[in-house]
Coordinates of C-alpha atoms and ligand atoms in Angstrom, one line a residue:
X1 CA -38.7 6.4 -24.5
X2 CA -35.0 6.1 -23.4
X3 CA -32.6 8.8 -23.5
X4 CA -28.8 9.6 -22.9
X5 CA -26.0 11.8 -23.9
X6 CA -23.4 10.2 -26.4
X7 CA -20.2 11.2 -27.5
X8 CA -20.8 10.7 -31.5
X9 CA -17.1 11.9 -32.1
X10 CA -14.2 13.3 -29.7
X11 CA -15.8 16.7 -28.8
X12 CA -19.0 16.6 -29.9
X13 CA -21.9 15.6 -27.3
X14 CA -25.7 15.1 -28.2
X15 CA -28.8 13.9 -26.1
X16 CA -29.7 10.8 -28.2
X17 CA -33.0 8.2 -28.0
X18 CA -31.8 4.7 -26.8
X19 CA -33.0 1.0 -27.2
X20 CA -32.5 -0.8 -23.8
X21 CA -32.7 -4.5 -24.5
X22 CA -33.4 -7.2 -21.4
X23 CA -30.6 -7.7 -19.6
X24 CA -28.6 -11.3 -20.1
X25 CA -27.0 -13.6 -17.6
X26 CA -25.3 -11.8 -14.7
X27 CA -26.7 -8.5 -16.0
X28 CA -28.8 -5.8 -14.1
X29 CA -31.1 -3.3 -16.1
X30 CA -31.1 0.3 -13.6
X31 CA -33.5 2.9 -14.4
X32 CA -31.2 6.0 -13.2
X33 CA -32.2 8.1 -10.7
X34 CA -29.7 10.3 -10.6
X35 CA -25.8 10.6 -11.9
X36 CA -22.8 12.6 -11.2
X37 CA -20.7 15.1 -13.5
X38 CA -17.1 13.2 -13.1
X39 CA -14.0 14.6 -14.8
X40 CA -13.4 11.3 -17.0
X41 CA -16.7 11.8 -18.8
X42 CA -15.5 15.4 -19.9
X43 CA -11.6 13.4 -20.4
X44 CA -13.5 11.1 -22.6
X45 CA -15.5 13.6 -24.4
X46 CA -12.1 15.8 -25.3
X47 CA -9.7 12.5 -26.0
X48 CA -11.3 9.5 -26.4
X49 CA -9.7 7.8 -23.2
X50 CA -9.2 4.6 -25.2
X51 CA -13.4 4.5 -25.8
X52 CA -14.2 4.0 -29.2
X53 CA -17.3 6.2 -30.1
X54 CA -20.1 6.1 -30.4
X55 CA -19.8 6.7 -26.5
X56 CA -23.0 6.3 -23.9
X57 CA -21.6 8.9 -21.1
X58 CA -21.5 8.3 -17.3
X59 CA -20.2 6.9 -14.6
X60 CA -21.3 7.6 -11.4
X61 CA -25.1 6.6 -10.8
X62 CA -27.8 5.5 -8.6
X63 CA -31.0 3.9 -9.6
X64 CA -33.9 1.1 -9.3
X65 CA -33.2 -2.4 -10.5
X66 CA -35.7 -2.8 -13.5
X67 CA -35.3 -6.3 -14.8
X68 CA -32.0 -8.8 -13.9
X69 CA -30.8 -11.3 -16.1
X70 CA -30.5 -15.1 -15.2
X71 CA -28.0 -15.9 -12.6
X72 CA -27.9 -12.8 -10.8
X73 CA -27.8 -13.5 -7.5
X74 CA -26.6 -10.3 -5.7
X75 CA -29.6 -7.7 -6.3
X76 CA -33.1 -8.1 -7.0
X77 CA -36.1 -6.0 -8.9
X78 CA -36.7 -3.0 -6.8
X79 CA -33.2 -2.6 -5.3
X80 CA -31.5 1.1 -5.2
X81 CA -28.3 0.4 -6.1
X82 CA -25.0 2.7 -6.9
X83 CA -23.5 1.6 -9.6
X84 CA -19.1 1.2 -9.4
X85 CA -16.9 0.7 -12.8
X86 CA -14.6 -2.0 -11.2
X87 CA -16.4 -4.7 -10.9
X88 CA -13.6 -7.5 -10.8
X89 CA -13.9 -9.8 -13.3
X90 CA -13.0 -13.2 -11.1
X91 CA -10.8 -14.8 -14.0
X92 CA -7.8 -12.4 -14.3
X93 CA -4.5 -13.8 -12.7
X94 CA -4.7 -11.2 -10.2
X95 CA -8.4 -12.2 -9.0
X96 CA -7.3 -15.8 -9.2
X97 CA -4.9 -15.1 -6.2
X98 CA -7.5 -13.2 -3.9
X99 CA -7.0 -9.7 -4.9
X100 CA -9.5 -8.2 -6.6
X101 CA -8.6 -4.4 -6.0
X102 CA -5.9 -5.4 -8.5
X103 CA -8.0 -6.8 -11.4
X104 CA -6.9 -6.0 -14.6
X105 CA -10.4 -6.5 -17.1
X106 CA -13.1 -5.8 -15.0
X107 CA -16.4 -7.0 -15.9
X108 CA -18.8 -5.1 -17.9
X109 CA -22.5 -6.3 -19.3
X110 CA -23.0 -6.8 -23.2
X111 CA -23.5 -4.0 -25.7
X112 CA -27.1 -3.9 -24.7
X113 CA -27.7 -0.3 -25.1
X114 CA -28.1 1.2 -28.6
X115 CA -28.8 4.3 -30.5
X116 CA -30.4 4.2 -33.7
X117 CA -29.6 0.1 -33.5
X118 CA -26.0 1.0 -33.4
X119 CA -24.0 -0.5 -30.4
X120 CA -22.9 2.0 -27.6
X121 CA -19.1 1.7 -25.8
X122 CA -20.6 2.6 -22.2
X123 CA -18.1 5.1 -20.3
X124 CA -16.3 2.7 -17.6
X125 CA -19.0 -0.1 -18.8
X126 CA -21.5 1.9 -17.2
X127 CA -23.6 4.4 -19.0
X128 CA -25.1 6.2 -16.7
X129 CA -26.1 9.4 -18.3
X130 CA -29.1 7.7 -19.4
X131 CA -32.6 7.2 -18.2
X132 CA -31.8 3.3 -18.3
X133 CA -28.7 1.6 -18.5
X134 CA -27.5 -2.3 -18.8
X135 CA -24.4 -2.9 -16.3
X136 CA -22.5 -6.5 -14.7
X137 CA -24.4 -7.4 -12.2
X138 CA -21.3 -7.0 -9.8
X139 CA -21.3 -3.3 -10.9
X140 CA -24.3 -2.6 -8.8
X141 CA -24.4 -2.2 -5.3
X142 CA -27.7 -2.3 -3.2
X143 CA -27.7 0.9 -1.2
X144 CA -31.2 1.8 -0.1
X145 CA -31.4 4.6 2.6
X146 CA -29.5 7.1 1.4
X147 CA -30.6 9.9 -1.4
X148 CA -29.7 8.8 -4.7
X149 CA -28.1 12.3 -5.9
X150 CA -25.6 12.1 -2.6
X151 CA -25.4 8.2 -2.8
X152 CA -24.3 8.1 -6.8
X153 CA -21.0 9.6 -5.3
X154 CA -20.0 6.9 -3.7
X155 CA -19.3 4.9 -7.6
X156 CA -16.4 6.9 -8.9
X157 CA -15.4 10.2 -6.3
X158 CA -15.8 9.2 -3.3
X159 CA -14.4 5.1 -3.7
X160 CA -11.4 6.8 -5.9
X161 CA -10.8 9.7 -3.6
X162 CA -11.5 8.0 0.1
X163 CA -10.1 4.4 -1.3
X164 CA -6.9 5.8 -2.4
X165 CA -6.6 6.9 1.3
X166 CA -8.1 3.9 3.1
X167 CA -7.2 1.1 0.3
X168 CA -3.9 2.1 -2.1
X169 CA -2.4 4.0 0.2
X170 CA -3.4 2.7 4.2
X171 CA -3.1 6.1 5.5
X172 CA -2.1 5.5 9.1
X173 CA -3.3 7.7 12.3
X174 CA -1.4 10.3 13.2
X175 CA 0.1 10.4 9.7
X176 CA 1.0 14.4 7.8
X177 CA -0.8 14.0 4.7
X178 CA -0.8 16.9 1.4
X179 CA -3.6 16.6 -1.3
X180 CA -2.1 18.4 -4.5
X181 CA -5.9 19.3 -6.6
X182 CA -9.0 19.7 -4.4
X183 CA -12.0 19.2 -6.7
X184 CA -14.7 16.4 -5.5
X185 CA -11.5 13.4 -5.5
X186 CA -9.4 15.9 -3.3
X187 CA -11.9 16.8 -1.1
X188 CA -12.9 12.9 -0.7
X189 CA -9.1 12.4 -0.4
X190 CA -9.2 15.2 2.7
X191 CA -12.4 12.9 4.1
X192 CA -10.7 10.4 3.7
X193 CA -7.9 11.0 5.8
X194 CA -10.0 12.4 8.7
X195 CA -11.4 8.8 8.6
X196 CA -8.0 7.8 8.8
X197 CA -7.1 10.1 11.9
X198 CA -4.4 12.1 10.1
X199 CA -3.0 14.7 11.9
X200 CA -2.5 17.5 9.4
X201 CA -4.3 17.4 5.6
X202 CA -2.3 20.0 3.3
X203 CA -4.8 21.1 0.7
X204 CA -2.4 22.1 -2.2
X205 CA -4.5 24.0 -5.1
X206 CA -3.8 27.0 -7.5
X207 CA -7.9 28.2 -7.0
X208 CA -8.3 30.4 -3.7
X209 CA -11.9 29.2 -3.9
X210 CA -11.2 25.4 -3.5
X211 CA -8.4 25.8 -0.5
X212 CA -11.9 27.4 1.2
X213 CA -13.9 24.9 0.5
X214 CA -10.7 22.5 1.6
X215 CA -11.2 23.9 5.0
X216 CA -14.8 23.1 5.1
X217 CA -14.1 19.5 4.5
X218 CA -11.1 19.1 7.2
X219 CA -8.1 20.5 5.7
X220 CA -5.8 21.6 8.3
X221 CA -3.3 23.7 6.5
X222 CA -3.5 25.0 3.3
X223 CA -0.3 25.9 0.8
X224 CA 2.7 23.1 0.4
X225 CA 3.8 21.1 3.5
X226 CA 7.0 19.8 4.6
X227 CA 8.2 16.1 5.4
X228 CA 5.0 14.8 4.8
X229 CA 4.3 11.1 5.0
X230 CA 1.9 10.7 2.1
X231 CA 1.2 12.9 -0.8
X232 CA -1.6 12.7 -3.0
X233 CA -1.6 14.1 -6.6
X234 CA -5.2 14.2 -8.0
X235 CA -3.7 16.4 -10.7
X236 CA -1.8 14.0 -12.0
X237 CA 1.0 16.5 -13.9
X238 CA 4.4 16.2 -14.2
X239 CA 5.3 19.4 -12.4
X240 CA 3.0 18.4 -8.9
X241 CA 4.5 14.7 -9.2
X242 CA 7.9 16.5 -8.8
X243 CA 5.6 19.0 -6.3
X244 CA 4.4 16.4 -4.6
X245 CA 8.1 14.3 -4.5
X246 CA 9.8 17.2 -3.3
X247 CA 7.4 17.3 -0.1
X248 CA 7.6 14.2 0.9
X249 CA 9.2 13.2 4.3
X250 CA 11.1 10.0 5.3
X251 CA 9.7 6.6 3.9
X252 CA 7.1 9.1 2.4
X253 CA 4.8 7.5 0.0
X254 CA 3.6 9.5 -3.6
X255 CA 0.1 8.4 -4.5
X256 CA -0.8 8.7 -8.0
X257 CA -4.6 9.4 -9.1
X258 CA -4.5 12.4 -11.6
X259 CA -5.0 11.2 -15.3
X260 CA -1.7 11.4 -17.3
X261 CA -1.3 12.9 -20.5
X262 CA -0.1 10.1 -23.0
X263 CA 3.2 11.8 -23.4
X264 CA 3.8 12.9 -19.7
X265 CA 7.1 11.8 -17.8
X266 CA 8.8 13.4 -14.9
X267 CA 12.5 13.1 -13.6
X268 CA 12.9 10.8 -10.6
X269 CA 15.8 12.6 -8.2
X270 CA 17.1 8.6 -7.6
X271 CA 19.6 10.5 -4.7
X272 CA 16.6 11.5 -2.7
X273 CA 14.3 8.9 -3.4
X274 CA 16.9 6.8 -1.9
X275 CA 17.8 8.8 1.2
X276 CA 14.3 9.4 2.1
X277 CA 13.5 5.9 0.8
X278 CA 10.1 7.2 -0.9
X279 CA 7.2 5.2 -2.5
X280 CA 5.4 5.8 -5.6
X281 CA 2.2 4.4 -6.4
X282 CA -1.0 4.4 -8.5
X283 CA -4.4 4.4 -7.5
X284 CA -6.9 3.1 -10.3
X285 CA -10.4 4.5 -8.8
X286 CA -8.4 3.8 -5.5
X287 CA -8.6 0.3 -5.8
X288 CA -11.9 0.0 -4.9
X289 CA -14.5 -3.3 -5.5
X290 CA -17.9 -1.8 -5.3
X291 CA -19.4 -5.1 -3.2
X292 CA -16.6 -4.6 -0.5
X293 CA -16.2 -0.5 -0.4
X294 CA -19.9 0.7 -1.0
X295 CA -21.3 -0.6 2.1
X296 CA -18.6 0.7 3.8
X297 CA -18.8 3.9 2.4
X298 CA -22.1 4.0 3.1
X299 CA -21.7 3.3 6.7
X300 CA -19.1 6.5 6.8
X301 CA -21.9 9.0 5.5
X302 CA -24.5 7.4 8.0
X303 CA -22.4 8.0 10.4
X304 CA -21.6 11.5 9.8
X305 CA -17.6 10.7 9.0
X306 CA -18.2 11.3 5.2
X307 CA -20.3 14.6 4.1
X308 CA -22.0 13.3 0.8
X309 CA -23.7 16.3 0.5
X310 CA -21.8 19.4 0.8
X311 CA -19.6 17.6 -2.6
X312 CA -23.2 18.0 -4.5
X313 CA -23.1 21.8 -5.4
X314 CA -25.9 21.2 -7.7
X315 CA -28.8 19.3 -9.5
X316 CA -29.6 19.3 -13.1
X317 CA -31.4 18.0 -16.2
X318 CA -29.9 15.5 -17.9
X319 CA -29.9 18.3 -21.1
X320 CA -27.4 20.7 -18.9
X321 CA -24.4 18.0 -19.2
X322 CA -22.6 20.2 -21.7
X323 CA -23.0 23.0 -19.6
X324 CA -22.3 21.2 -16.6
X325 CA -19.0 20.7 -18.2
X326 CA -18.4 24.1 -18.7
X327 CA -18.7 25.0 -15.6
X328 CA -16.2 22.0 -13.7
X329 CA -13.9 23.5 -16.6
X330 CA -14.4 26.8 -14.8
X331 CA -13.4 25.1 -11.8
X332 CA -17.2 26.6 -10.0
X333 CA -18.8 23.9 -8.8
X334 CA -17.5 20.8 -7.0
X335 CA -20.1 18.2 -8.1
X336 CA -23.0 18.6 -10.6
X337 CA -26.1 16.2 -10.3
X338 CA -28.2 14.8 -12.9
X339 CA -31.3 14.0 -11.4
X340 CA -33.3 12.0 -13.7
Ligands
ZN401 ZN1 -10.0 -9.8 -12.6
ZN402 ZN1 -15.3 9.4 -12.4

């Protein structure tokens, strides 16, 4: 019997039975192994977040290819895969011209999974706080020798946190760098400016606890920096965007990843932007395509650039999510793991 927590109404959250059905063309069934606690499933669970309910929660997995549709070319039965919620959808005008990181609709599989026969939304198209879930075939990843509860990290906090350094923002060596929110995507941001060869990480964050842990993970200074060449705001606020602005150095570059609020603005100082000639942008997931920034993940935790584990501060049941919640509202752990 199949199980997985659903979001029945904004704010209400309920470990449910499932019906998997067989996977279609360019589908991949995925018997989860294990699945991470991201702050979008609790966004979805308090707002919505543009899901319509009844929502299958989950984002961030790693499991065992069950069953493939026809035409799937890139995984097979028995494949480990990680799972990734932008998987381009190779018809949008942006994939048309080569860029994938910039696709606009990525791909998701067919309502496959239902509770009760009704039709699930999956969170992201994924779905992954579930024993089994149905996902686009270019949603899963084979990645085989690492453990499932470190390598589920690499589908949402490590691609949005280390892309947004690597991919969005092509943090260069030698570059002054301040991370404004250092939960798992700030500490993945830090790790991923070490990879870049920055020369000083900022960790910016109003809980003593997580400039600590910042340290651990290769922040160099802790507390706001000055003429800084990239910023990143994982907060996503109005008051660190004009934090983060009001750091910046010359031709520094803002990068956006913090959810907004719907009704969020800021006031752009156009004097200084000019002067300093500053840069603004927004990193969705940091632009990542699972088949090209998996593997390459991958091949920073194997060898040793990227600590997957030290971002896992614990392993649970799937029946602990709401708790789990609790808990990243209480800002105590970094990552919570379903291992299933
Ligand atoms: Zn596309
Ligand atoms: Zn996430």
């Amino acid at each position: 019997m199949d199980r997985g927590i659903v979001v029945e109404e904004v704010g209400t959250l309920e470990l449910v039975e499932l019906e998997v059905e067989q996977p279609a063309a360019h589908e991949v069934l995925v018997r989860l192994e294990a699945t991470g606690v991201c702050h979008s499933d609790l966004h979805i669970l308090e707002t919505g977040f543009s899901h319509p309910p009844p929502v299958l929660l989950g984002h961030e997995g790693a499991g065992l290819v069950e069953a493939v549709g026809p035409n799937v070319e890139s995984v097979a039965v028995g494949d480990r895969v990680v799972i990734g919620w932008r998987a381009p959808c190779g018809e949008c005008r942006w994939c048309l011209r080569g860029d994938p990181r910039r696709c606009r609709t990525p791909a998701s599989a067919g309502p496959r999974v239902t509770a009760g026969g009704r039709p699930l939304t999956r969170a992201f198209g994924a779905g992954t706080f579930a024993t089994r879930t149905v996902v686009h075939e270019h949603a899963a990843v084979a990645i085989d020798d690492l453990p499932p509860e470190q390598s589920c990290l690499l589908g949402c906090a490590v691609a949005t946190g280390v892309g947004s350094v690597l991919e969005t923002a092509q943090v260069w060596p030698g570059a002054r760098v301040g991370v404004i929110g250092c939960g798992a995507v700030g500490l993945c941001v830090i790790q991923g400016a070490r990879i870049a060869g920055a020369e000083e990480v900022h960790a910016i964050d109003l809980d003593e606890r997580k400039l600590e842990t910042a340290k651990r993970f290769g922040a160099t200074h802790t507390g706001e920096g000055a003429r800084l060449d990239f910023v990143f705001d994982v907060v996503g606020r109005p008051e660190t965007v004009e934090q983060s602005l009001a750091m910046l150095g010359h031709a520094g570059t803002l990068v956006y990843i913090g959810l907004p609020h719907p009704d969020a603005s800021v006031e752009l100082p156009l004097k200084r932007a000019f002067d300093r000639r500053l840069r603004f942008l927004v990193s969705h997931g940091g632009d990542h395509v699972p088949a090209l920034d998996f593997p390459e993940l991958a091949g920073h935790a194997r060898a040793g650039r990227l600590d997957l584990g030290a971002l896992v501060t614990k392993t649970i049941a799937l029946d602990d999510v709401a708790h789990a919640f609790e808990e990243m509202r209480a800002g105590d752990v970094i990552r919570s793991v379903v291992v299933l």
